[in-house]
Coordinates of C-alpha atoms in Angstrom, one line a residue:
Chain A
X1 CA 122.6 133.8 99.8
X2 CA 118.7 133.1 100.0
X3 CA 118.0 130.0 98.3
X4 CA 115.7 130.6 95.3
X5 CA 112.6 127.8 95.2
X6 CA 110.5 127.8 91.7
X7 CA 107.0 126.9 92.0
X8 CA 104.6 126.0 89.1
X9 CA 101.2 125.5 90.7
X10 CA 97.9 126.3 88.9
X11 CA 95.8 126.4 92.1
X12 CA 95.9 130.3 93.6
X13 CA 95.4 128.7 97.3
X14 CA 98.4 126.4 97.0
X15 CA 100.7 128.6 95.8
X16 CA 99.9 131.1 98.3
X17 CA 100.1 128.5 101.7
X18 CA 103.5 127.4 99.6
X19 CA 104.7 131.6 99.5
X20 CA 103.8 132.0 103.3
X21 CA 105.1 128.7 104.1
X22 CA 108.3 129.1 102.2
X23 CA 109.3 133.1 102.8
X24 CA 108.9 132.8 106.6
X25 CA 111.4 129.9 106.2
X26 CA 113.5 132.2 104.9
X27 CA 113.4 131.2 100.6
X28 CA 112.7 133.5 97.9
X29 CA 109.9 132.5 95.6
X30 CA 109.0 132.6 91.8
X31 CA 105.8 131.0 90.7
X32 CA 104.6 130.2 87.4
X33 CA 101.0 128.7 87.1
X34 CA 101.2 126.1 83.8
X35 CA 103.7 123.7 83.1
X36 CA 105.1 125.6 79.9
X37 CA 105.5 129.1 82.0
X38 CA 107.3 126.6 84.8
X39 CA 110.0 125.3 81.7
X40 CA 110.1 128.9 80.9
X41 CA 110.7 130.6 84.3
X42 CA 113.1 127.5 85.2
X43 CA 115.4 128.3 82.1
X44 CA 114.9 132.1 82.8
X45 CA 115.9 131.9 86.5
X46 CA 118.0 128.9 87.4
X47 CA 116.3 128.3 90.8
X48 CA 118.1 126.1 93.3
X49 CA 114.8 123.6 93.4
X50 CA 111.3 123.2 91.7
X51 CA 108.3 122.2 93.1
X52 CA 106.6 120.6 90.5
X53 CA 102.7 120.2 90.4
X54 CA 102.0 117.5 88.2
X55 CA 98.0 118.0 87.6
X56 CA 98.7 120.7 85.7
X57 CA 97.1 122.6 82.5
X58 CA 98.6 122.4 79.3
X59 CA 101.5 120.2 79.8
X60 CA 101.3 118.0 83.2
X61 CA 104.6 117.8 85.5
X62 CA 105.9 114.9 83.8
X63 CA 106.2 116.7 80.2
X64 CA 107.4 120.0 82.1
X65 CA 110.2 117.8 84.2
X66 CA 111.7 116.2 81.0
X67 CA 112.0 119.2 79.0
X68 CA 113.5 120.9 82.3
X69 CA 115.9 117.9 82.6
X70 CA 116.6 118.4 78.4
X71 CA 118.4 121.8 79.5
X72 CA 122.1 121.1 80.2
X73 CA 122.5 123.7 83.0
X74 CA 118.9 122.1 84.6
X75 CA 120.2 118.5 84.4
X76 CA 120.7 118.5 88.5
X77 CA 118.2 120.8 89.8
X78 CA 116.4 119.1 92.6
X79 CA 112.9 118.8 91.1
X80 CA 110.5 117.7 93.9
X81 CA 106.6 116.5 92.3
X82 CA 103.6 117.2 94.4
X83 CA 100.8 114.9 93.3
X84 CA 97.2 114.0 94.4
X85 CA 96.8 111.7 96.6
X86 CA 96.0 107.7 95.3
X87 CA 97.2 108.0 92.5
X88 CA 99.3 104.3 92.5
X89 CA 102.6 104.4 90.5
X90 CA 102.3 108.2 90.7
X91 CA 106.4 108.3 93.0
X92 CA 107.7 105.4 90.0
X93 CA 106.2 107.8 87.4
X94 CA 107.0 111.1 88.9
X95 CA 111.1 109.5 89.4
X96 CA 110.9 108.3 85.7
X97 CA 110.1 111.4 84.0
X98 CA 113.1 113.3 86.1
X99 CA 111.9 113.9 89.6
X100 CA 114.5 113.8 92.8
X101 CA 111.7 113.9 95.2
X102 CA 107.8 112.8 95.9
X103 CA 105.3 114.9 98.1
X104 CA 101.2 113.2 98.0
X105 CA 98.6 115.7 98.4
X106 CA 97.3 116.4 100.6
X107 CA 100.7 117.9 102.5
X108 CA 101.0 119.4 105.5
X109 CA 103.2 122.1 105.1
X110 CA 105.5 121.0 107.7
X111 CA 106.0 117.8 105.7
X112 CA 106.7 120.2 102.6
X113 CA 109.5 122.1 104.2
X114 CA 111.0 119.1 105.7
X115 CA 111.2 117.4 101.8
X116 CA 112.6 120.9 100.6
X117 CA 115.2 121.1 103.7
X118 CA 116.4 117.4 102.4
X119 CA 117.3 119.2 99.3
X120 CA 118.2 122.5 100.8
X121 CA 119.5 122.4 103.9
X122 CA 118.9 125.7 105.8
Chain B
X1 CA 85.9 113.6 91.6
X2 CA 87.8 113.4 94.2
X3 CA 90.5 116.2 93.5
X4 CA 86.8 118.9 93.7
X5 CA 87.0 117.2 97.1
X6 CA 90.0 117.4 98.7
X7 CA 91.6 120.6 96.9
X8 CA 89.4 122.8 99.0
X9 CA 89.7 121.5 102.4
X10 CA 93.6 120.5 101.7
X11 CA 93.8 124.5 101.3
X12 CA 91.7 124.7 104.7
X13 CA 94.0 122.1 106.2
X14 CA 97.1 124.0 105.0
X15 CA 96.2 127.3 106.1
X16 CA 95.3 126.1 109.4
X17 CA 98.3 124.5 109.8
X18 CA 100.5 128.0 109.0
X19 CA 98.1 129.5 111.3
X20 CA 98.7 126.8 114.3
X21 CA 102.6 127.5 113.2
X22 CA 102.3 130.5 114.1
X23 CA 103.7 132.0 110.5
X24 CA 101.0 134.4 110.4
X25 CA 101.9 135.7 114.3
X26 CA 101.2 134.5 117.4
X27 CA 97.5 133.1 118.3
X28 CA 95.9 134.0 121.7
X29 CA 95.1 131.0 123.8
X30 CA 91.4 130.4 122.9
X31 CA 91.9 131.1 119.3
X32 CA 94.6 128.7 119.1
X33 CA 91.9 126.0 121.3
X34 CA 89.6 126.9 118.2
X35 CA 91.9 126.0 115.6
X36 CA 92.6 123.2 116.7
X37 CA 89.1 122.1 117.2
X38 CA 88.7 123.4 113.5
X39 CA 92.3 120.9 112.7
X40 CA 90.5 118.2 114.0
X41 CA 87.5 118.4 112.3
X42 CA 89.1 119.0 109.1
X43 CA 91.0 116.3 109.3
X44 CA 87.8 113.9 110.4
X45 CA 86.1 115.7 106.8
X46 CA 89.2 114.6 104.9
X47 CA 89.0 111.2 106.2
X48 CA 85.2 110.9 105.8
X49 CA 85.7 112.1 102.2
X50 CA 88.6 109.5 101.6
X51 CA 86.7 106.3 102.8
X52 CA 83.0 107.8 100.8
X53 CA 85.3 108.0 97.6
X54 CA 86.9 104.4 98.4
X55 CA 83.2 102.9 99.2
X56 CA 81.8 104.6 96.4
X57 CA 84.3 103.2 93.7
X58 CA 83.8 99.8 95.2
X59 CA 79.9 100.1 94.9
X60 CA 80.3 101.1 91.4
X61 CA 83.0 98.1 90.8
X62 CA 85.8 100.7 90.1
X63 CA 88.2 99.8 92.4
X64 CA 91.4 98.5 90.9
X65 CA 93.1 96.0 93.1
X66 CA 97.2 95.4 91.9
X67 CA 98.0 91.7 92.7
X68 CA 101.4 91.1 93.4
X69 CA 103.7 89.3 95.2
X70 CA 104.5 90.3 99.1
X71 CA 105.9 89.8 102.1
X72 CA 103.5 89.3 105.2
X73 CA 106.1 89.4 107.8
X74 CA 106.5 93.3 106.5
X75 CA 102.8 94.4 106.0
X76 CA 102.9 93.8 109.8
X77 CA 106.0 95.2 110.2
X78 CA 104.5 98.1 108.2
X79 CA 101.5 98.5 110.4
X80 CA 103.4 98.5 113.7
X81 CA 105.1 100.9 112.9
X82 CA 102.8 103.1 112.0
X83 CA 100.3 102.9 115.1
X84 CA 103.1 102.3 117.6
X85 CA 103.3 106.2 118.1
X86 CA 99.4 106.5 118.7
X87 CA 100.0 103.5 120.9
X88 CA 102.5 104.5 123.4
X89 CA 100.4 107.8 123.8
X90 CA 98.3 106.2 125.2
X91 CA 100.4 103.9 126.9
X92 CA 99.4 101.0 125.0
X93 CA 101.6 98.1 123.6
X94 CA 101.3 96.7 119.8
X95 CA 102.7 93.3 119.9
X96 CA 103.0 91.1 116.7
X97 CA 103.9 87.8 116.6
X98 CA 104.9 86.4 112.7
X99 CA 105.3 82.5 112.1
X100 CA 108.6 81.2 111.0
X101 CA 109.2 80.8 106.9
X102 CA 105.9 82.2 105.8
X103 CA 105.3 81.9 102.1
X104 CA 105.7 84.6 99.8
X105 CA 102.1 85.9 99.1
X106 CA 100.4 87.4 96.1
X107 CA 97.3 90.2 96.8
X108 CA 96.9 93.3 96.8
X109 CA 99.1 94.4 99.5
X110 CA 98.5 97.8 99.6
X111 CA 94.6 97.2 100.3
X112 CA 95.9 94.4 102.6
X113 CA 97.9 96.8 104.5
X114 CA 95.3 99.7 104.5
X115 CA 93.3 96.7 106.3
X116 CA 95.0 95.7 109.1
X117 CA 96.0 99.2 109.6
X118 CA 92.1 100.1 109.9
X119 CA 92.1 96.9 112.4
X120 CA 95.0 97.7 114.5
X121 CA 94.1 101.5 114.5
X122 CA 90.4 100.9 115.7
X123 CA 91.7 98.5 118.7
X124 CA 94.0 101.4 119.7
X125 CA 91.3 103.7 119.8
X126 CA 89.1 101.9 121.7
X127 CA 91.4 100.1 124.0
X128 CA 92.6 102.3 127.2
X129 CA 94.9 99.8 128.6
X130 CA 96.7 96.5 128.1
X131 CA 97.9 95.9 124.5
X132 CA 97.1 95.0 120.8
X133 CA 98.2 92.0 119.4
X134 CA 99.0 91.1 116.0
X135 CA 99.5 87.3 114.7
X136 CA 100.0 86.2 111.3
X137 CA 100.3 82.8 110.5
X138 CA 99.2 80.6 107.6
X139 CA 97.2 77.6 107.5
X140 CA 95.6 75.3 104.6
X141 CA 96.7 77.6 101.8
X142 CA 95.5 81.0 103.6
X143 CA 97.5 83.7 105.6
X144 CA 95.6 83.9 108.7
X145 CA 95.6 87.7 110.8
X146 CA 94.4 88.4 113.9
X147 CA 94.0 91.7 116.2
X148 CA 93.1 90.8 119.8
X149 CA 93.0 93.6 122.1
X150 CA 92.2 94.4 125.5
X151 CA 89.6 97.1 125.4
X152 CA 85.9 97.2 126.0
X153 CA 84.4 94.3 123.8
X154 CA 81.6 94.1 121.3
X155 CA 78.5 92.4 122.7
X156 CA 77.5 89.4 120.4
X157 CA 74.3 90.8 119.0
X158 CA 76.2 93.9 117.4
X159 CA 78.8 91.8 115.7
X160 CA 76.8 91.8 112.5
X161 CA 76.5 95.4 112.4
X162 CA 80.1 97.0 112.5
X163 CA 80.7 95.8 109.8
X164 CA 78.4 98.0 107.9
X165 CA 78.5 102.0 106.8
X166 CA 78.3 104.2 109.4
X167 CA 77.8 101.8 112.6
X168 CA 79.9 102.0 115.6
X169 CA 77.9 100.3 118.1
X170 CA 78.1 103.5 120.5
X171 CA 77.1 106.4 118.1
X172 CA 78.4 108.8 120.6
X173 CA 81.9 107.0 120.0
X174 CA 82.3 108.1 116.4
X175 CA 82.9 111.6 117.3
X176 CA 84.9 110.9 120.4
X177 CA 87.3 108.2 119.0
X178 CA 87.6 110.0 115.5
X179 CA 86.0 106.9 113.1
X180 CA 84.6 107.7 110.0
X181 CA 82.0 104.7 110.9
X182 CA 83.5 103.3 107.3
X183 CA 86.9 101.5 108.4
X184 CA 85.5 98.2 108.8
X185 CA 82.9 98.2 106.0
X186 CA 85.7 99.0 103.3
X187 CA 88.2 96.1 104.9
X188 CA 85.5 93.8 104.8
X189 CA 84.7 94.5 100.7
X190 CA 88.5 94.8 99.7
X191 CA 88.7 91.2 102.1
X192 CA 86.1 89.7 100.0
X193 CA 87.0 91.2 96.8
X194 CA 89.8 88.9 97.3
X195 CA 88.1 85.7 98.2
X196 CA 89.1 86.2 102.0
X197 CA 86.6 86.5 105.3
X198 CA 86.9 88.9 107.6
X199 CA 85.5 88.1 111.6
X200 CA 85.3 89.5 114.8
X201 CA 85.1 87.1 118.2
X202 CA 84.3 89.1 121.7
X203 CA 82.3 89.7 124.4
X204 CA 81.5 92.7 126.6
X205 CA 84.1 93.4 129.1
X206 CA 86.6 90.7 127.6
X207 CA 88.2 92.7 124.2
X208 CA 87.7 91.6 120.9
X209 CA 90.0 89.8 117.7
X210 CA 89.3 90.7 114.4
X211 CA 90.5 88.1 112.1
X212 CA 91.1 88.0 108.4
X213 CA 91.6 84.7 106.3
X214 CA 93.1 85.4 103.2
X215 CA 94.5 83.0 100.1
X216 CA 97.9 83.2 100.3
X217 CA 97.6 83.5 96.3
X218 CA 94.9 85.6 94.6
X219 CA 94.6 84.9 91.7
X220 CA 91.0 86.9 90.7
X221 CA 89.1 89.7 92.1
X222 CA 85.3 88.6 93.2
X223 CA 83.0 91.7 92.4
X224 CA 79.5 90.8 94.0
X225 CA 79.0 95.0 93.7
X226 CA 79.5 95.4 90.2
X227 CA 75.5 94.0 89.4
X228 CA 74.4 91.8 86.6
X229 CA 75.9 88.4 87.1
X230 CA 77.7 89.1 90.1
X231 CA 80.7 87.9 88.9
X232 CA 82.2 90.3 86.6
X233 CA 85.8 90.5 87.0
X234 CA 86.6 93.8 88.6
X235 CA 89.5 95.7 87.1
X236 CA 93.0 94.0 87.9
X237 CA 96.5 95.2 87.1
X238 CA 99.2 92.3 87.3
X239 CA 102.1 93.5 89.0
X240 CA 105.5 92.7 87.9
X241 CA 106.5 89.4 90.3

């Protein structure tokens, strides 16, 4: 069965390099643009991982992780942050607030898939 | 700032990086010779725009350094193995040679490491055969580095000069070897920052060794950039020992 990736990225030009990146792999996307549209969507659909931005209006990533990880049937979701780049502390920060996995902007998309495929092999 | 910066061209970099891929269909030759002319200079705009935004915090005296306690012996380790791929491409060796039971140090070893990878990724560029060779040692309370290599040299009169913004002594290098001109004036602020030197010893047509001193402890953060007395203590975070 496809493999159902959740997406909560404000920037339009991220989230669409993630949807063409991510379909031709083969996953089926759902993208919400604010951290408290993410929570929702990720309690609405259950997706197999999340791909966290964590600059992100209204509630960063790290507020929108732990209330995620407060949902019993989200406890194990692989939640994957993608953060700015030099940011120091940002992967201790990012694992403390719930996170499985750490992607630094700027990404290369091939470096995006291979983190997903960690989680969700193909 | 710097998120204005980058979020545009990282959405440049990204969708010419689908497009190289291929996930959009298949490019014709040439246009796939013009994207990655269009990769490449992307990427030299990305790492211009990282080493202005370093400069330009250091100028201002916003650049906070995180002492902690580190291992030489895996900085290096860190640093081979990150230029040992560019290295063999070009059928190059990077050698480095650790003394025995070095003390524990305590910098900033993340700046310390984005250092000697600046030193041993410049010598790799600009050396076409032999090796590079790393040796750290440490000698009346400071770690001692050094980065020979076996490429072209730096004539004596220009070794004042490379270490400022935008000098590589060969303009007509920059674009060729893929500098951003700004490698060795950063290194040189973060090495003094921290009450280290930073050298270089060559002659034209015999390579050249680039060597940093640094206290094996540092303890406080020189900021000569900051203005007024000179000596305002730049930001610090203590790490955890």
């Amino acid at each position: 069965m496809t493999k159902r990736i959740l997406v909560i990225e404000d920037t339009e030009d991220n989230r669409q390099i993630v949807r063409d990146l991510l379909e031709s792999a083969g996953y089926a996307l759902i993208e919400a643009l604010d951290g408290l549209e993410g929570v929702a969507a990720a309690e609405r659909e259950h997706p197999d991982l999340i791909l966290m931005d964590i600059q992100l209006p209204g509630i960063d990533g790290y507020e929108a992780t732990r209330r995620i990880r407060a949902v019993p049937a989200l406890a194990t979701v692989p939640i994957i942050a993608v953060t700015s780049y030099a940011l120091s502390g940002d992967e201790a920060k990012t694992r403390a607030a719930g996170c499985d996995g750490y992607v630094a902007k700027p990404f290369s998309p091939r470096q995006l898939l291979a983190k997903i495929r960690e989680f969700l092999p193909p | 700032m710097s998120h204005e910066l980058r979020t545009p061209l990282n959405a440049i970099l990204g969708y010419a990086e689908l497009l190289a891929d291929g996930i959009y269909g298949e490019l014709a030759p040439r246009a796939s010779g013009v994207l990655e002319r269009v990769q490449n200079n992307g990427r030299h705009l990305l790492a211009l725009i990282n080493d202005v935004l370093d400069l330009s915090k250091i100028e201002a005296g916003q650049l906070v350094f995180t002492l902690e306690d580190y291992s030489l012996a895996e900085v290096v380790q860190s640093v081979v193995s990150a230029t040992e791929g560019m290295a063999r491409n070009k059928g190059l060796a990077v050698t480095a040679e650790v003394a025995p039971g070095l003390p524990t140090g305590h910098a900033d070893a993340r700046r310390l490491q984005q250092v000697l990878l600046n030193l041993v990724g410049n010598a790799v560029k600009f050396t076409d055969e032999g090796e590079v060779a790393i040796r750290a040692a440490a000698e009346h309370g400071s770690f001692v580095l050094s980065v020979r290599d076996t490429g072209p040299g730096i004539a004596p009169e220009d070794h004042g000069r490379i270490f400022d913004e935008f000098q590589q002594v060969d303009s007509s290098n920059t674009r060729k070897k893929g500098g951003t001109g700004l490698g060795l004036a950063i290194s040189k602020r973060m090495i003094e920052m921290q009450g280290g030197t930073i050298s270089v010893d060559s002659a034209l047509g015999e390579g050249a060794t680039f060597r940093v001193v640094l206290p094996i402890r540092v303890e406080e953060i020189i900021d000569e950039a900051a203005g007024g007395s000179g000596r305002d203590p730049a930001p610090v975070l203590r790490g955890a020992a």
